[in-house]
Short mmCIF file of C-alpha atoms in Angstrom, two decimals:
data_model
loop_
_atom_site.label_atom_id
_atom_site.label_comp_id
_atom_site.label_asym_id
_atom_site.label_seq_id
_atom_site.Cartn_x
_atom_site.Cartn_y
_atom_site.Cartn_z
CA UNK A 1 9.81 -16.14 -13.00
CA UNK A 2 8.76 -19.31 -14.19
CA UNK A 3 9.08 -22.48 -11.31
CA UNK A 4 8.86 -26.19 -12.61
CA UNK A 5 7.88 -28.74 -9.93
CA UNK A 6 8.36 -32.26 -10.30
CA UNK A 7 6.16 -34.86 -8.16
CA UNK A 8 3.43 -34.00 -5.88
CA UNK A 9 2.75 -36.37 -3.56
CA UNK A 10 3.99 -34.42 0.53
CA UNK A 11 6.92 -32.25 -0.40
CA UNK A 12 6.14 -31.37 -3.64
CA UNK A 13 2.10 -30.27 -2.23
CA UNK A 14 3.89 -28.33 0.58
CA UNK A 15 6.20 -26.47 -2.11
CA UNK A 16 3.81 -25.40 -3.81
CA UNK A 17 1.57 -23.76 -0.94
CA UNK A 18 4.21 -22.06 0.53
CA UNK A 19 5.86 -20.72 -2.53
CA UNK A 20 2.24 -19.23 -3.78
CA UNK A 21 1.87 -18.06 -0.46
CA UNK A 22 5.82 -16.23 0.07
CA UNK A 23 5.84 -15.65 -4.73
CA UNK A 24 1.86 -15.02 -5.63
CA UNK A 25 3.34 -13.13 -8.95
CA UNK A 26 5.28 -16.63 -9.75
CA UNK A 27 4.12 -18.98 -12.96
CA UNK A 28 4.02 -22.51 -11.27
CA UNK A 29 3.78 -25.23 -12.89
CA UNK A 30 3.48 -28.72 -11.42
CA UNK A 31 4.02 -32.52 -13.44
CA UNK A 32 2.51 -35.25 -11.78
CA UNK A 33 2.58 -38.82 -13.55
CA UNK A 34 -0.30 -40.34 -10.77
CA UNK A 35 -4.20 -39.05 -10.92
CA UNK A 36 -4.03 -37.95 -7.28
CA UNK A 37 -2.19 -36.03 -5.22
CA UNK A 38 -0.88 -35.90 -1.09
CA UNK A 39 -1.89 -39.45 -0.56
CA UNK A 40 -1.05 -40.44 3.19
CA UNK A 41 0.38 -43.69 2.84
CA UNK A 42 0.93 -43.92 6.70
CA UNK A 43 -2.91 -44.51 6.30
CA UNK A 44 -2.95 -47.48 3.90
CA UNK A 45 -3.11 -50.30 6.45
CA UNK A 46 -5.84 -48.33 8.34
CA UNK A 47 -7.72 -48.38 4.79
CA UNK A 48 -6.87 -51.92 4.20
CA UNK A 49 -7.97 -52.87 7.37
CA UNK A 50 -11.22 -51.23 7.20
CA UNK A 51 -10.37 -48.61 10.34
CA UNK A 52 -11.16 -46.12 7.36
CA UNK A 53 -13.96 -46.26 5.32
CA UNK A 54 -14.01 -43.46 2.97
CA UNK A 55 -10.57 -42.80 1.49
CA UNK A 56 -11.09 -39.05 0.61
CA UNK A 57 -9.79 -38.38 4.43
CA UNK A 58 -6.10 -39.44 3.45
CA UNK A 59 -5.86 -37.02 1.38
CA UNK A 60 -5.39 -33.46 2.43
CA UNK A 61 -5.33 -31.23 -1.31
CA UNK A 62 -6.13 -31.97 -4.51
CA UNK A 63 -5.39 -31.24 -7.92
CA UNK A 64 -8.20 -28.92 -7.87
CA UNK A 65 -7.37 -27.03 -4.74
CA UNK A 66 -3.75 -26.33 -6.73
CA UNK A 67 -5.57 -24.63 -9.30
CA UNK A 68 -7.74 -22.35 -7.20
CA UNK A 69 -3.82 -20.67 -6.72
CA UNK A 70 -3.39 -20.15 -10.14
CA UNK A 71 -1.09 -23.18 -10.59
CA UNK A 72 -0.88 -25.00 -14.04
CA UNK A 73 -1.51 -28.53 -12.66
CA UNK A 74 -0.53 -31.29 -15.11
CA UNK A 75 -1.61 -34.74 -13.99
CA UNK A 76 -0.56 -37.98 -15.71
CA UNK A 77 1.86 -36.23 -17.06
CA UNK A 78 5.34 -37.83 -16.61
CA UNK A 79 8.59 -36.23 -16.85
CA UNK A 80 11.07 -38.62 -18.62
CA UNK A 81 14.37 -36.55 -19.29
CA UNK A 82 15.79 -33.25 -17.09
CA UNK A 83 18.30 -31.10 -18.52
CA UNK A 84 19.14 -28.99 -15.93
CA UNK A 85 21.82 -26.86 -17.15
CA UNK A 86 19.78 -26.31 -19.97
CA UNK A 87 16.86 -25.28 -17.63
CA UNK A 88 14.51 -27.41 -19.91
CA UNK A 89 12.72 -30.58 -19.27
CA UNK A 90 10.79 -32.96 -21.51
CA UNK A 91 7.31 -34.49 -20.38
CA UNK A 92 4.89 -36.92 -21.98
CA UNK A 93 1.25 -36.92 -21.84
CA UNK A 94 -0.02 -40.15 -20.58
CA UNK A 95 -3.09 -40.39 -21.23
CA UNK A 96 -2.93 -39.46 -25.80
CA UNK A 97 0.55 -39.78 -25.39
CA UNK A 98 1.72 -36.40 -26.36
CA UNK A 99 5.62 -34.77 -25.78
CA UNK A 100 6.70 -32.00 -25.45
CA UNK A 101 9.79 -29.65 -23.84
CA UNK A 102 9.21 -27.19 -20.57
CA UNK A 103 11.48 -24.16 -20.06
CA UNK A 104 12.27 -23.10 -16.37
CA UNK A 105 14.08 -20.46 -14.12
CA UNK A 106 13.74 -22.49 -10.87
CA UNK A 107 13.03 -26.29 -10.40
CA UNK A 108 11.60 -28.10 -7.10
CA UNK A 109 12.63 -31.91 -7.19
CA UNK A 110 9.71 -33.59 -5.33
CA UNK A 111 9.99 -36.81 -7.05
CA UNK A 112 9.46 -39.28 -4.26
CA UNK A 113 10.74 -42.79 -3.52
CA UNK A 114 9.91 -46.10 -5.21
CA UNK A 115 9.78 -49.06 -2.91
CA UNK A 116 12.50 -51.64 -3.64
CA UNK A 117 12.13 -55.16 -6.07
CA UNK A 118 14.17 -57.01 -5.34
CA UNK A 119 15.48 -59.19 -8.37
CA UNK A 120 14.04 -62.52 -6.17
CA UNK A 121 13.05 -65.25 -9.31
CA UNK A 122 9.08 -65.40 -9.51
CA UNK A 123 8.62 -62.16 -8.53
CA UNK A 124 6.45 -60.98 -11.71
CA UNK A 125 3.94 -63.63 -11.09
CA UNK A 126 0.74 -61.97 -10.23
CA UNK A 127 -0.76 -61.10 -6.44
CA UNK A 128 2.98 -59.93 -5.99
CA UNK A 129 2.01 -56.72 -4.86
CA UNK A 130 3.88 -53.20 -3.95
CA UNK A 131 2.50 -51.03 -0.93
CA UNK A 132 2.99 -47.40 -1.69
CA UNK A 133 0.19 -45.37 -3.09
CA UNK A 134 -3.57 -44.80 -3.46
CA UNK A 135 -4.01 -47.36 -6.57
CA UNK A 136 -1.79 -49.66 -4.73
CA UNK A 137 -3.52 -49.65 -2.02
CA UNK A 138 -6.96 -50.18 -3.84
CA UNK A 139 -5.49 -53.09 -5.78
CA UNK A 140 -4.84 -54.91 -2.28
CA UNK A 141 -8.29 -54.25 -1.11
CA UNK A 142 -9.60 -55.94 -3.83
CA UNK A 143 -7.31 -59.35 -4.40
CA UNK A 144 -7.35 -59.76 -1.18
CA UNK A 145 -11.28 -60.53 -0.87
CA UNK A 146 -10.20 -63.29 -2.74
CA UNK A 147 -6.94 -64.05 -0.99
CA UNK A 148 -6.81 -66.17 1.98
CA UNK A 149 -3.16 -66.53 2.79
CA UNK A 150 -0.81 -63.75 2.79
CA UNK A 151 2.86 -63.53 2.77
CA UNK A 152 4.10 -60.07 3.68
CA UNK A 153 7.80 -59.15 2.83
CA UNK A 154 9.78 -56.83 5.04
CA UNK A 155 9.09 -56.08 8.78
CA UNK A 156 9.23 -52.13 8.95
CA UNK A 157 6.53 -49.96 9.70
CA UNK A 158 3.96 -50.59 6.56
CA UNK A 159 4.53 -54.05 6.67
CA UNK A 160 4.16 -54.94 10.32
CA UNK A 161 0.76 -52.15 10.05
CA UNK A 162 -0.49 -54.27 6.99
CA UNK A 163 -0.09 -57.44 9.11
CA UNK A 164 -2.32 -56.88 11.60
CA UNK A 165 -4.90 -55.11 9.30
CA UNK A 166 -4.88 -58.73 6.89
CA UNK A 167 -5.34 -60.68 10.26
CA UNK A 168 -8.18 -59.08 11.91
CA UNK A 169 -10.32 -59.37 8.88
CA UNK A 170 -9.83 -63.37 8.98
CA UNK A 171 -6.72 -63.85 6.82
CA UNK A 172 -3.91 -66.26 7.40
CA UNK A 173 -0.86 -64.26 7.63
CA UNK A 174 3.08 -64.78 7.72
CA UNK A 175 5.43 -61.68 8.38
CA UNK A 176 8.78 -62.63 6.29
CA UNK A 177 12.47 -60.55 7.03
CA UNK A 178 15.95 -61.59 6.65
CA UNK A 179 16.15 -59.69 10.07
CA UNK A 180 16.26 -61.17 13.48
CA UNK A 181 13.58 -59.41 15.11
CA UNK A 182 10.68 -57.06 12.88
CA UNK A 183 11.11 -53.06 13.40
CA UNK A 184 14.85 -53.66 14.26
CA UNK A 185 15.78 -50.31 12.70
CA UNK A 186 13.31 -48.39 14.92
CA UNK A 187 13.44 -50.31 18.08
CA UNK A 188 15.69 -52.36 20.41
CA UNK A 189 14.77 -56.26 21.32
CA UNK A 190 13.16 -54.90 24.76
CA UNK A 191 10.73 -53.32 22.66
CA UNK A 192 10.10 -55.53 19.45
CA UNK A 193 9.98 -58.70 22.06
CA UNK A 194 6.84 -56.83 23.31
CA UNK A 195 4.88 -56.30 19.99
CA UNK A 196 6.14 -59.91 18.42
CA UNK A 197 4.22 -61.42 21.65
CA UNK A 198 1.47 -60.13 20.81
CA UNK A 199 1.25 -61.08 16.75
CA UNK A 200 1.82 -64.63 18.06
CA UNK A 201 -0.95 -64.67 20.85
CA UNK A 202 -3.18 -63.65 17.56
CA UNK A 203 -1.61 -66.05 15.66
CA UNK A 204 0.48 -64.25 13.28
CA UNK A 205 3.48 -66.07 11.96
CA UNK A 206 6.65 -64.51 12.33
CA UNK A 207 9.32 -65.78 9.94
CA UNK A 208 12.37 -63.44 10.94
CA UNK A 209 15.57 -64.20 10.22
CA UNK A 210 15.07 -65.80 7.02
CA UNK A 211 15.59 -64.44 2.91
CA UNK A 212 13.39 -64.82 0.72
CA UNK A 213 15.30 -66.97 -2.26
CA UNK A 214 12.13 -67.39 -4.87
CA UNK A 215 8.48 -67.43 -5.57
CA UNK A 216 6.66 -70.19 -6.74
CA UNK A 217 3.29 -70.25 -8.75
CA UNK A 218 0.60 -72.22 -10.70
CA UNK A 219 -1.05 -70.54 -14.08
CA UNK A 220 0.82 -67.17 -13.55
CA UNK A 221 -0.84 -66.28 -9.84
CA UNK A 222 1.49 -67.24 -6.52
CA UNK A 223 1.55 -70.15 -4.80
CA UNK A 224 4.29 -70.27 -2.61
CA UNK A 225 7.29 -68.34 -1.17
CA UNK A 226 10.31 -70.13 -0.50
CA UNK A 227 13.33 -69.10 2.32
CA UNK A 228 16.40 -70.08 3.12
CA UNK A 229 15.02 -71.58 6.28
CA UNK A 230 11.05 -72.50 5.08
CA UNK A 231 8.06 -72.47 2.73
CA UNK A 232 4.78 -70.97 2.81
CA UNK A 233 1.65 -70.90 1.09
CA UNK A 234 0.16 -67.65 -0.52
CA UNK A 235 -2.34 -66.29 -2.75
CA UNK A 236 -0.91 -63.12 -2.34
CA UNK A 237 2.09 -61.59 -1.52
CA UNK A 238 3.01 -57.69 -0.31
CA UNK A 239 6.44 -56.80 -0.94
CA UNK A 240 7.39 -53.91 1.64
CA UNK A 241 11.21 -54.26 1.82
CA UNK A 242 11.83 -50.84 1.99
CA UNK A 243 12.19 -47.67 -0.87
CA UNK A 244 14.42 -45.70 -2.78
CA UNK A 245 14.92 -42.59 -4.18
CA UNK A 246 13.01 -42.31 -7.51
CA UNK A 247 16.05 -40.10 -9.02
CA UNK A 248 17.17 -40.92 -11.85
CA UNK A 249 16.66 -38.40 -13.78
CA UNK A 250 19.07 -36.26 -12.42
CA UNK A 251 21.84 -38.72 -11.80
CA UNK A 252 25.35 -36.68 -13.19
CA UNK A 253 23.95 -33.46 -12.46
CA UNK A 254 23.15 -33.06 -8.68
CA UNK A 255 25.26 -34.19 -6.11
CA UNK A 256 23.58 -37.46 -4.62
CA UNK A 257 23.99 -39.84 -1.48
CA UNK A 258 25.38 -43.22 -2.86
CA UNK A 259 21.71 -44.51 -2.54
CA UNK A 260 20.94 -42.04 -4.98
CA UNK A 261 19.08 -39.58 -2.75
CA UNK A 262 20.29 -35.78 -3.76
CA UNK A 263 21.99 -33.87 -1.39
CA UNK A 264 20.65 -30.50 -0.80
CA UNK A 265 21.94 -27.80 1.84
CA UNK A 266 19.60 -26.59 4.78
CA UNK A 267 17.87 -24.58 2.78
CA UNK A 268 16.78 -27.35 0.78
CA UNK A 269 18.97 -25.71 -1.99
CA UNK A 270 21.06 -28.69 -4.38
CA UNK A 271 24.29 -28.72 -5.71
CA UNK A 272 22.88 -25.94 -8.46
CA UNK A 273 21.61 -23.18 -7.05
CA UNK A 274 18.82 -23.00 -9.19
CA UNK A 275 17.38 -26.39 -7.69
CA UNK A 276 15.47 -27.73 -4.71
CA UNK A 277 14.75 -30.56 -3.81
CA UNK A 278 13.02 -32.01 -1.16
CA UNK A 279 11.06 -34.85 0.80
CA UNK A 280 11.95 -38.92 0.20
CA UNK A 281 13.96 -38.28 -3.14
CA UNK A 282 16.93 -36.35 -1.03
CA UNK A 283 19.13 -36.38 1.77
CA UNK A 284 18.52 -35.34 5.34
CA UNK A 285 20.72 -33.82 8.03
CA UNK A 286 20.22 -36.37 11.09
CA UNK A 287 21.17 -34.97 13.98
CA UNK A 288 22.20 -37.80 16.02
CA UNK A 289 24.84 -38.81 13.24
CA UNK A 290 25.56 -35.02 12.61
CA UNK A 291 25.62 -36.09 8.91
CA UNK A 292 23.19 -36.07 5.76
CA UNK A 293 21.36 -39.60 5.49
CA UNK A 294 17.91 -41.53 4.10
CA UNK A 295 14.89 -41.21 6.09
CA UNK A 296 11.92 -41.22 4.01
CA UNK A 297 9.12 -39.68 5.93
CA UNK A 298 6.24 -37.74 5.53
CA UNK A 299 7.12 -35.41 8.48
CA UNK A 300 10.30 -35.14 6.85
CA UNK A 301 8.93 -34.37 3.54
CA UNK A 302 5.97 -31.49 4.39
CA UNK A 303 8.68 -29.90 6.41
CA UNK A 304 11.28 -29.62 3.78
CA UNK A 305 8.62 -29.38 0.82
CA UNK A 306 7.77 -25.82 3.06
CA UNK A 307 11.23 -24.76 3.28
CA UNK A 308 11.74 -25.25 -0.01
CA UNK A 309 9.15 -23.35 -1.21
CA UNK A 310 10.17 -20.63 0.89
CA UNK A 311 13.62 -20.25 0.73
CA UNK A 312 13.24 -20.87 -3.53
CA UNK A 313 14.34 -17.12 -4.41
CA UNK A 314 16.63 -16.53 -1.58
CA UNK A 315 17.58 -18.38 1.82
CA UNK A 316 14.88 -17.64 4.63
CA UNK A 317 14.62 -20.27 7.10
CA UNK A 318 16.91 -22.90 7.87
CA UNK A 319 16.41 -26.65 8.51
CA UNK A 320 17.05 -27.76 11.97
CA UNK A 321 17.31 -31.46 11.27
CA UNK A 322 15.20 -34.66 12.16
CA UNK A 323 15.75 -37.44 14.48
CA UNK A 324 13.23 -39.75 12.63
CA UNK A 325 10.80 -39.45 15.37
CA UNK A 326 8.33 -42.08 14.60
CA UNK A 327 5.48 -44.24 16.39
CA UNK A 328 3.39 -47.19 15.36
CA UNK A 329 0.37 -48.75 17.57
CA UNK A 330 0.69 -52.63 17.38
CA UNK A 331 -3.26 -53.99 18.74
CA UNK A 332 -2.81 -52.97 22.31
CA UNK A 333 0.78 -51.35 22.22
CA UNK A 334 1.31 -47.64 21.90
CA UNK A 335 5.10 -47.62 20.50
CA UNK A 336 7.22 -44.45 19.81
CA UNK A 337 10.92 -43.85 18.85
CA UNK A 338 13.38 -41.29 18.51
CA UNK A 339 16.96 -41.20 17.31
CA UNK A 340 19.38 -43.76 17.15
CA UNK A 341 18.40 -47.56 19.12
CA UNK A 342 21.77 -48.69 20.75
CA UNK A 343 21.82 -51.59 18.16
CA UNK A 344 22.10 -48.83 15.19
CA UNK A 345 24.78 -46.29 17.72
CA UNK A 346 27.12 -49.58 18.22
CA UNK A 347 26.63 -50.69 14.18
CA UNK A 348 27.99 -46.50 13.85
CA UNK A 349 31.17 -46.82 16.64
CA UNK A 350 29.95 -45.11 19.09
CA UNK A 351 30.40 -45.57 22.48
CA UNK A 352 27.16 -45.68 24.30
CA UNK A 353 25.61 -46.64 27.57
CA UNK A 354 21.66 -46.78 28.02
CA UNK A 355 19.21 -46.63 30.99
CA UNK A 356 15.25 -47.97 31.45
CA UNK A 357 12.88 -46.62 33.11
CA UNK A 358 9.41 -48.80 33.95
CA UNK A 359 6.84 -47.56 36.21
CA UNK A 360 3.13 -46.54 35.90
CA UNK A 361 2.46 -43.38 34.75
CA UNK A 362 0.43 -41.56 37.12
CA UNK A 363 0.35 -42.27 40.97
CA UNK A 364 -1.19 -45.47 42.17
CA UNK A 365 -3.84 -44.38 44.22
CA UNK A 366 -5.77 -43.22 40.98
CA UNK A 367 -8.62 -45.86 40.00
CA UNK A 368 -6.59 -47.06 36.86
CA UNK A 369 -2.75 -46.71 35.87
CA UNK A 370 -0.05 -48.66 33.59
CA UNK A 371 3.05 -49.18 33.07
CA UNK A 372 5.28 -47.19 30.50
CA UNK A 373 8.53 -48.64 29.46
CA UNK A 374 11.00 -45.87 28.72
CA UNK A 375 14.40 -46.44 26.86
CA UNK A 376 17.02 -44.05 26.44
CA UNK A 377 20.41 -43.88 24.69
CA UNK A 378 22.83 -41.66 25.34
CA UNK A 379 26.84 -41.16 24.40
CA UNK A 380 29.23 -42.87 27.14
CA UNK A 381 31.19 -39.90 27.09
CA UNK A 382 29.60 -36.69 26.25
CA UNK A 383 26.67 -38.07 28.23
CA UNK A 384 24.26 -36.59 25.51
CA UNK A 385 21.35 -38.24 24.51
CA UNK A 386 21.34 -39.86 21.29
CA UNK A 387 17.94 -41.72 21.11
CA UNK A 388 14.77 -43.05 22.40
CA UNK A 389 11.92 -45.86 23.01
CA UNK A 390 8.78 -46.33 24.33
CA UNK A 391 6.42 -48.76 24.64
CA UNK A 392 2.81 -48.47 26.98
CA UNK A 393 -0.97 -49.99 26.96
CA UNK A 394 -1.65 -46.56 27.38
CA UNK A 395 -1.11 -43.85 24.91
CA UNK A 396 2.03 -41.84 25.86
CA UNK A 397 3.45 -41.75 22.42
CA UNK A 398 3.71 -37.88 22.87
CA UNK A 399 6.77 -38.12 25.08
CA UNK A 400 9.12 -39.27 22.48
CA UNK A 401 8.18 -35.86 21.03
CA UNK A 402 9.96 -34.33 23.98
CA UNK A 403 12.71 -36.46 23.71
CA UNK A 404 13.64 -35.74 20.10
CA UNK A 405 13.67 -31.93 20.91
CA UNK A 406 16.26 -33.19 23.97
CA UNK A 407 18.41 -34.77 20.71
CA UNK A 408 17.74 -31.68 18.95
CA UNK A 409 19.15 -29.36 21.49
CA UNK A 410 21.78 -31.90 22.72
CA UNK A 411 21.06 -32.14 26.17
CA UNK A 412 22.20 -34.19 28.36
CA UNK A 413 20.83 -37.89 30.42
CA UNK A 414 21.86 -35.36 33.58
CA UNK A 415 19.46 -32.77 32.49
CA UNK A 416 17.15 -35.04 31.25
CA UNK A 417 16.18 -35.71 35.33
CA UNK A 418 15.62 -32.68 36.24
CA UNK A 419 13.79 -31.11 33.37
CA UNK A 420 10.69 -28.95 34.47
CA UNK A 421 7.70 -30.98 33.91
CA UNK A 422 4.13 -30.21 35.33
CA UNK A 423 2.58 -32.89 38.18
CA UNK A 424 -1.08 -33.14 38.26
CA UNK A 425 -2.56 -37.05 39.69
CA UNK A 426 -4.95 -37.64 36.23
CA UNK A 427 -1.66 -37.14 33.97
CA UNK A 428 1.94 -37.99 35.67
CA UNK A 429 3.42 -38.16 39.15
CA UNK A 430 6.03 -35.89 40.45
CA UNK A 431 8.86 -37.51 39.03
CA UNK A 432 8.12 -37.83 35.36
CA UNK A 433 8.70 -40.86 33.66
CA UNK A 434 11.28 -39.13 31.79
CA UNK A 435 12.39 -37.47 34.45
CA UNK A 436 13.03 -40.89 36.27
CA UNK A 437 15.17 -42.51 33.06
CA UNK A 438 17.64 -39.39 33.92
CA UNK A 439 17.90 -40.09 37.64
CA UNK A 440 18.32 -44.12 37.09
CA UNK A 441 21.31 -43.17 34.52
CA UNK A 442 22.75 -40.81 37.49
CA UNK A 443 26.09 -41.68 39.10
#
């Protein structure tokens, strides 16, 4: 049986484990345009920033560690046309530029996502940078010794990360969104109030709310960006607006979101039976919608790279779903989310009411407590909880984790207060935090 895998960056890197693992007797063979493979580009702005100083920690395999399970591991080699009812795909060679075809029984689609470029005039001139991979991520490191001010593009996770990275090694920096507030998708204004405060107590400009309408320069290199509201001064320039699906390839064969993102069953399985697909170039069932949607994320992708290559000859284990669970640290915030904000339930039509809790996390009379924030949304009329925020000095992060298995089991804010959670002075008080959002949403 002879498997094809294309991409191998999380999903495709969890694939192929598992299906060696579950199909030892299986030829593999993986395509991989890039020299590297299972960056962790959740760890770029730590890089950047100097947090970590050798970059062989972000990644966690190799092509090497492939071929130690007998897996024909073809980097630089980029696939440029799929024929998937002909089972056959054709590759080039880039580094002496040979092509050839590749037969297969069963392909894994672990192509990835690309970020977004927005067709803004100036935006070839050069220190316009993407944030995405390894060589990315080296290429910033190194114009930026030379860059003084920097203009970051898009307020989501990587951006508002590189932010703080660029400004505690010295560098004059302006966050840019056509959003009102930065991590809007993730978090209510309770929450994003919180961590703006504190990039403007360091400085940091925030320039939300305004588009980005051009790019100005001087000898080819960027001198300016220019809004619909203002103009700033840069050397350099990160564009993190957000990704696609890198898909193409398969566009009229597999059944694909309108974003492009293929649509695959819970067993990872596509429109063809012959064909999974998994991580940031596919759908994923979201349970707080109930329905298949984008959320590229590496938890996403090394769970549904596994299933895929487990369920490849025949359906094994099912997926369960994802809630996006997600956290970011902004300097002295510990931030975590879960599920839908109530900004994002409202923007869906749904009816929902939410509650906050605030108190300190473990009983008063120990030497040092703080305060933890909680937010929870849940559905006016099924009372079931539909999402989650939190926001502490302290790390509590964790506790969303509990919160997106509530989602995931669609409990209710009424269970939610009386949930069995353990009491012990050095960790909690008798009425968990959580606990407490459940009682204050009692009536």
């Amino acid at each position: 049986m002879k498997v094809v895998v294309i991409g191998c960056t999380h999903a495709g890197t969890a694939a192929i484990l598992n299906l060696r693992k579950m199909n030892p007797e299986a030829e593999v063979t993986v395509f991989e345009r890039n020299d590297n493979i299972s960056f962790l580009s959740c760890g770029i702005a730590l890089y950047v920033g100097g947090v970590v100083k050798d970059p062989k920690g972000l990644f966690y395999s190799s092509p090497e560690k492939l071929k130690e399970l007998n897996v024909d591991t073809k980097m630089k080699h980029e696939v440029k046309n799929v024929d998937i009812e002909g089972k056959k795909i054709h590759v080039v060679n880039l580094e002496n530029g040979n092509e050839f075809d590749e037969t297969f029984d069963k392909l894994i689609i672990t192509s990835g996502s690309w970020p977004i470029i927005p067709p803004i005039e100036g935006i070839d001139l050069n220190n316009i940078l993407l944030c995405k991979n390894y060589n990315h991520s080296n290429e910033i490191i190194e114009r930026a010794k030379n860059s003084q001010k920097i203009v970051v593009v898009g307020a989501g996770y990587i951006g508002v990360e590189l932010v703080e990275a660029f400004r505690d090694n010295g560098k004059e920096v302006v966050l840019v969104d056509a959003e009102e507030r930065i991590l809007s998708k993730y978090f209510d204004k309770e929450f994003t109030d919180v961590a703006e405060e504190s990039f403007k107590q360091r400085g940091i400009m925030l320039a939300t709310g305004e588009k980005v309408l051009k790019f100005e320069g001087n000898n080819g290199n960027v001198t300016k960006v220019i809004t619909d509201k203002n103009e700033y001064e840069a050397d350099m320039v990160i564009m993190c607006v957000g990704f696609l699906p890198s898909t193409s390839l398969f566009k009229g064969q597999l059944e694909m979101l309108p974003n492009g993102a293929i649509k695959v069953d819970e067993y990872m399985r596509t429109s063809n039976k012959d064909v999974m697909a998994a991580g940031d170039c596919c759908s994923v069932f979201y349970n707080p919608l109930q329905k298949k949607v984008y959320i590229p994320l590496a938890t996403n992708a090394v769970r549904m790279g596994t299933l895929a290559g487990i369920n490849l000859f025949e359906n094994k284990i099912r997926h369960i779903g994802t809630q996006g669970t997600s956290g970011i640290k902004i300097y002295e915030n510990n931030m975590a989310a879960t599920g839908l904000t109530e900004e994002s339930a409202k923007e869906e039509g749904i009816e929902v009411e939410s509650v906050i809790a605030i108190d300190n996390y473990r009983p008063e009379f120990m030497p040092t407590y703080e305060k933890v924030t909680l937010k929870v949304i849940y559905d006016k009329n099924r009372r079931v909880i539909l999402g989650a925020q939190l926001t502490s000095k302290i790390d509590l992060t964790q506790s969303i984790n509990t919160l997106s298995v509530c989602i995931q089991n669609k409990m209710t804010i009424e269970e939610l207060a009386f949930v069995d959670f353990f009491f012990q002075p050095h960790y909690n008080k008798p009425w968990n935090f959580l606990n407490l959002a459940g009682l204050n949403a009692l009536k």
